[in-house]
Short mmCIF file of C-alpha atoms in Angstrom, two decimals:
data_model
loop_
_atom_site.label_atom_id
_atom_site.label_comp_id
_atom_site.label_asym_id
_atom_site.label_seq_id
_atom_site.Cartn_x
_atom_site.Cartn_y
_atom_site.Cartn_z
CA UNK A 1 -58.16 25.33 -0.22
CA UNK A 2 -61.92 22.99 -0.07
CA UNK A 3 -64.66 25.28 -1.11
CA UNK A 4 -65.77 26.68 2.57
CA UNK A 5 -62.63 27.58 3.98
CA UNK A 6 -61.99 29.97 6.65
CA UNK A 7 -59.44 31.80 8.09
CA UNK A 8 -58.85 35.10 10.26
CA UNK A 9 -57.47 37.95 9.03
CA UNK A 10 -57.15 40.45 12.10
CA UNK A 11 -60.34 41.17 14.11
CA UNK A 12 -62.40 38.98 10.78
CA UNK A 13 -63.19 35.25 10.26
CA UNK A 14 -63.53 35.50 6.20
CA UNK A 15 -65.37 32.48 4.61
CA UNK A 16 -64.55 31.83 1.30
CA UNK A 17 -65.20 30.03 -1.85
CA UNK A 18 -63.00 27.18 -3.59
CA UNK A 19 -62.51 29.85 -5.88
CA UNK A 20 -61.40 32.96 -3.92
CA UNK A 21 -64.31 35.30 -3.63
CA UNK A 22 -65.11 35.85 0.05
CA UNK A 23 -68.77 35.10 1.11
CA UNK A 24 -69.23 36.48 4.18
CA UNK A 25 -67.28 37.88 7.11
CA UNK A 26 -67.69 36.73 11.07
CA UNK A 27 -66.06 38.05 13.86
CA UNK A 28 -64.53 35.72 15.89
CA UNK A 29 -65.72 35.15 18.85
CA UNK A 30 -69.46 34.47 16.26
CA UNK A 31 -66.87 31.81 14.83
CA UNK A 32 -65.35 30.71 17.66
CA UNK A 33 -68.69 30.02 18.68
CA UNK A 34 -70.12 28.20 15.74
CA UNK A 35 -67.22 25.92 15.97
CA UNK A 36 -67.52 24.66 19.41
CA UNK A 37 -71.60 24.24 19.11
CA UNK A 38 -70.64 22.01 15.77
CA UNK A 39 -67.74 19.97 17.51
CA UNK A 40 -69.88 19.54 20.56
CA UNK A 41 -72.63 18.01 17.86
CA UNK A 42 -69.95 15.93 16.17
CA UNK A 43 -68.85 14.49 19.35
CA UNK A 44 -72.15 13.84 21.04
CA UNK A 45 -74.79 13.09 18.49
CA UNK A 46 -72.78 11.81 15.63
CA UNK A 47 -75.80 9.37 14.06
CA UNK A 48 -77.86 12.60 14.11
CA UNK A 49 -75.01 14.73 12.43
CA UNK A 50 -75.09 11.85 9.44
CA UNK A 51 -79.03 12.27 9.27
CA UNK A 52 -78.40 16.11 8.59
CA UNK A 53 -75.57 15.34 5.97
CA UNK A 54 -73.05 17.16 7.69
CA UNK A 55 -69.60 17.28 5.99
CA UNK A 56 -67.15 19.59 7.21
CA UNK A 57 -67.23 22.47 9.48
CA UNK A 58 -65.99 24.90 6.98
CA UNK A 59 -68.39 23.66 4.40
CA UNK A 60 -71.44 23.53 6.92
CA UNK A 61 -70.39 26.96 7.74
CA UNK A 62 -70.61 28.38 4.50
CA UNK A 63 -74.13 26.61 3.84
CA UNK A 64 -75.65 28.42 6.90
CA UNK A 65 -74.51 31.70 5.89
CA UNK A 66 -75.72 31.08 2.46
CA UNK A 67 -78.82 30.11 3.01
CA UNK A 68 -79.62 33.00 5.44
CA UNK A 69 -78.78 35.45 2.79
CA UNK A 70 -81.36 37.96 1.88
CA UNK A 71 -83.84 36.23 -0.56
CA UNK A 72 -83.90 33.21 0.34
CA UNK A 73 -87.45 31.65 1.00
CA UNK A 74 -88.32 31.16 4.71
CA UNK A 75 -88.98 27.13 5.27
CA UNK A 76 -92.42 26.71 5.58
CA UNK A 77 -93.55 29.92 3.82
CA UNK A 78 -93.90 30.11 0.12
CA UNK A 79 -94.05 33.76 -0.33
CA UNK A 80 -91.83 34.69 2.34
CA UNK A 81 -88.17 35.36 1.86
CA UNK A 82 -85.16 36.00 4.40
CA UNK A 83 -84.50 39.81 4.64
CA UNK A 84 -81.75 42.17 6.93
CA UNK A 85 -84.36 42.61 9.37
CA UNK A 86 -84.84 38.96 10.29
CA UNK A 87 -81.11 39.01 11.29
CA UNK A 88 -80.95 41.57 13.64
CA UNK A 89 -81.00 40.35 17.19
CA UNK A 90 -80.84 42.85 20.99
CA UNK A 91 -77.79 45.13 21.59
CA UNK A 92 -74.95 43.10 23.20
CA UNK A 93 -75.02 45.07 26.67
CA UNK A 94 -78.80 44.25 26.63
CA UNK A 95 -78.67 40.26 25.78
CA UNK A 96 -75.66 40.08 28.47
CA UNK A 97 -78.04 41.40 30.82
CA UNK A 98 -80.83 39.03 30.66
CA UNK A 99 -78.78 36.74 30.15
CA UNK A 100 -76.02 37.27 32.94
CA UNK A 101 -78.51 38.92 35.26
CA UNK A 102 -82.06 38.19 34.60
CA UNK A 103 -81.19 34.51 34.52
CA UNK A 104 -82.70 33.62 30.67
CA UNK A 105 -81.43 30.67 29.35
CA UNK A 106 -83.20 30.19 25.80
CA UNK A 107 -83.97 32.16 23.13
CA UNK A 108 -87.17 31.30 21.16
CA UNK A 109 -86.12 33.42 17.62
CA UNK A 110 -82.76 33.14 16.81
CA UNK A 111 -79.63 31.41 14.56
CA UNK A 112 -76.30 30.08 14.36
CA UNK A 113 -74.95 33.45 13.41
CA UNK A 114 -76.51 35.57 16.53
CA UNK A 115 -77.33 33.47 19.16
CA UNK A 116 -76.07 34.43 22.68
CA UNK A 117 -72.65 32.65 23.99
CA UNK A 118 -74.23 31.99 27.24
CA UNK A 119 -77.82 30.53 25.65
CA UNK A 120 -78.66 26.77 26.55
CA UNK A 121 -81.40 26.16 24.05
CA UNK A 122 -82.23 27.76 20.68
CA UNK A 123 -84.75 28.10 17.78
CA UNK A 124 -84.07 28.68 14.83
CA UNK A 125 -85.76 28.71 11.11
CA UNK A 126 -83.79 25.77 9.62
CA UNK A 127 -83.71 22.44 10.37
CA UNK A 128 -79.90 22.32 9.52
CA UNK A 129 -78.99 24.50 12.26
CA UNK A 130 -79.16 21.69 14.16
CA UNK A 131 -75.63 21.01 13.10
CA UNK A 132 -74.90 24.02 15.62
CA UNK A 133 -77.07 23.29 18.33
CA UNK A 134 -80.20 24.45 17.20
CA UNK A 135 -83.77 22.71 18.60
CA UNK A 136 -85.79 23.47 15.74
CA UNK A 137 -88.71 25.61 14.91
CA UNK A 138 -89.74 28.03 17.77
CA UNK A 139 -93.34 26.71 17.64
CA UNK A 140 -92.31 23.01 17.82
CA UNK A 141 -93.20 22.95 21.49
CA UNK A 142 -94.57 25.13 24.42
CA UNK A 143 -92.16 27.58 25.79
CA UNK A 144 -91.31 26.94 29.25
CA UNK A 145 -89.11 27.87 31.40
CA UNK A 146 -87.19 31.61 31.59
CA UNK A 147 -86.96 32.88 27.77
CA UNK A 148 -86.47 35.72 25.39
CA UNK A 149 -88.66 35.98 22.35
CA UNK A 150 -87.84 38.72 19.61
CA UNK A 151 -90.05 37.74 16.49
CA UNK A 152 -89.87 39.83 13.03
CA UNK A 153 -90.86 42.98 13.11
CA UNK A 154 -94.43 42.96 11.45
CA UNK A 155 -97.89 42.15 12.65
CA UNK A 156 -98.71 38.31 11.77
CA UNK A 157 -95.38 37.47 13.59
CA UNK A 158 -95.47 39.73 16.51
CA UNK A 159 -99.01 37.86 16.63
CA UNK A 160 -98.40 34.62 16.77
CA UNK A 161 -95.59 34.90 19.38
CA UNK A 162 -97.61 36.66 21.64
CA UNK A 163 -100.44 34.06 21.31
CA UNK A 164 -98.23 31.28 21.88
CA UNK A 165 -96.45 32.60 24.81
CA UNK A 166 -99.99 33.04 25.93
CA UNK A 167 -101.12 29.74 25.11
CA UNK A 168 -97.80 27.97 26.77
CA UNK A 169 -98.22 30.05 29.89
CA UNK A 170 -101.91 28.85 30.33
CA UNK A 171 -101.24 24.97 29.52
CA UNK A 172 -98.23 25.26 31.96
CA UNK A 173 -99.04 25.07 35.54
CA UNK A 174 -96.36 22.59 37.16
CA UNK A 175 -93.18 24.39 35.56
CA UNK A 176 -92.43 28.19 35.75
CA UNK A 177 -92.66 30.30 32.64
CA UNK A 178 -91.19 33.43 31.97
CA UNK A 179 -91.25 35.05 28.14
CA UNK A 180 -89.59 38.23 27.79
CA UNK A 181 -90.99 39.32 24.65
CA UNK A 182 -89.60 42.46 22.31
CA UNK A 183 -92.05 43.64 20.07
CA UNK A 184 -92.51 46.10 17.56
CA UNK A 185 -94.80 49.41 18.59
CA UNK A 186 -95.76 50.93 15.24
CA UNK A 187 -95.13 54.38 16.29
CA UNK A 188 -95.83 55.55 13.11
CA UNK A 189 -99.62 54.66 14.04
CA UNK A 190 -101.78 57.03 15.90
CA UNK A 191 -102.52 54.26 18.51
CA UNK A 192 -99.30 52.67 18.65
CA UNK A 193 -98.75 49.88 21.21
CA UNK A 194 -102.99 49.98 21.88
CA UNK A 195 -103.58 49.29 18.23
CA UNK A 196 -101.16 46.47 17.23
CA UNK A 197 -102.94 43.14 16.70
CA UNK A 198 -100.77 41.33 19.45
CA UNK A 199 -102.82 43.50 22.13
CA UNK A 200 -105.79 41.68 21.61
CA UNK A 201 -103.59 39.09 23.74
CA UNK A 202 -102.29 40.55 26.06
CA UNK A 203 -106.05 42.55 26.92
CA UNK A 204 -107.61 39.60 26.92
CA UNK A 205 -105.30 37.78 29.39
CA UNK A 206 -103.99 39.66 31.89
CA UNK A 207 -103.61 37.25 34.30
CA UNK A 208 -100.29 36.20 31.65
CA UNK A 209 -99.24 39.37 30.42
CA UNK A 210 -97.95 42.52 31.39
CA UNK A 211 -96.10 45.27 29.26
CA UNK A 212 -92.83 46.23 31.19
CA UNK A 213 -91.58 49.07 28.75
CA UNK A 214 -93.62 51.39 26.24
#
């Protein structure tokens, strides 16, 4: 079949290569997904599809997955490359939650491949996600609004959330703002939550911040 195709095989949505080798497996409800964002794209913003080059669903599919492998370099960063850790996302139970419950809507750090079903808005690291709904770069805008934030794990991006959270919070008064923010806590450091670099935030605006769970 084209180079891209997919097709289930039992509880697995395989994508493969023109050639046979399989690049990466989905389950699929994750494909199910994927295809309804990107028909709901091709259907209502078809000018802005062509800008992005689209092609086919199956092909588009097997770009996103490609270029989210391990290794690649992260847009924007010259010495920083995609890694397992970058794709992992909340437990299930815990994302139905807030999202079911708690009323969140958006999530600030996310992708194609592990975005919530029940998520309205979404940031991701490529601008080609956009073929699946995606707005963009996290930091493209102020966060408003009820959200969930879970940067990388390591200090300059646990950071710079925090700081912009803080930053949206204070330059929003008319609209509501809610960031629900999961962040790393070092435990292997002898201070822990009281000596990650993000606290300097969150002590120095209190009126903003408060830590719900240690």
């Amino acid at each position: 079949g084209p180079e891209g195709a997919a097709c289930c095989h039992k509880e697995l949505a395989c994508i493969y290569h023109a050639d046979g080798r399989c690049e990466h497996m989905l389950d699929p409800a994750t494909a199910a997904a994927l295809h309804q964002r990107y028909q709901h794209m091709q259907s209502k913003h078809t000018k802005f599809m062509r800008r992005l080059k689209s092609t086919s669903f199956e092909q588009d599919v097997l770009k996103l997955v490609t270029r989210y492998a391990p290794g690649n370099r992260v847009p924007g960063h010259d010495s920083k490359t995609i890694t397992d850790k970058q794709q992992c996302t909340l437990p299930s139970p815990l994302k139905d939650f807030l999202f079911y419950e708690l009323g969140c809507k958006h999530e600030r750090f996310a992708s194609p491949l592990n975005v919530h079903a029940a998520c309205t808005k979404y940031y991701s690291l490529f601008k080609e996600d956009r073929m699946f709904g995606a707005q963009g770069n996290a930091y493209s805008r102020k966060w408003t609004g009820p959200s969930i934030a879970v940067p990388d794990f390591d200090h300059d991006a646990a950071e710079q959330a925090v700081k912009w959270a803080v930053y949206s919070a204070k330059a929003t008064s008319q609209k509501p703002t809610f960031t629900l923010l999961f962040l790393p806590s070092y435990s292997d450091s002898q201070e822990g939550y009281s000596g990650a670099p993000y606290m300097h935030w969150v002590h120095r605006h209190p009126e903003c911040c408060r830590r719900l769970l240690v």
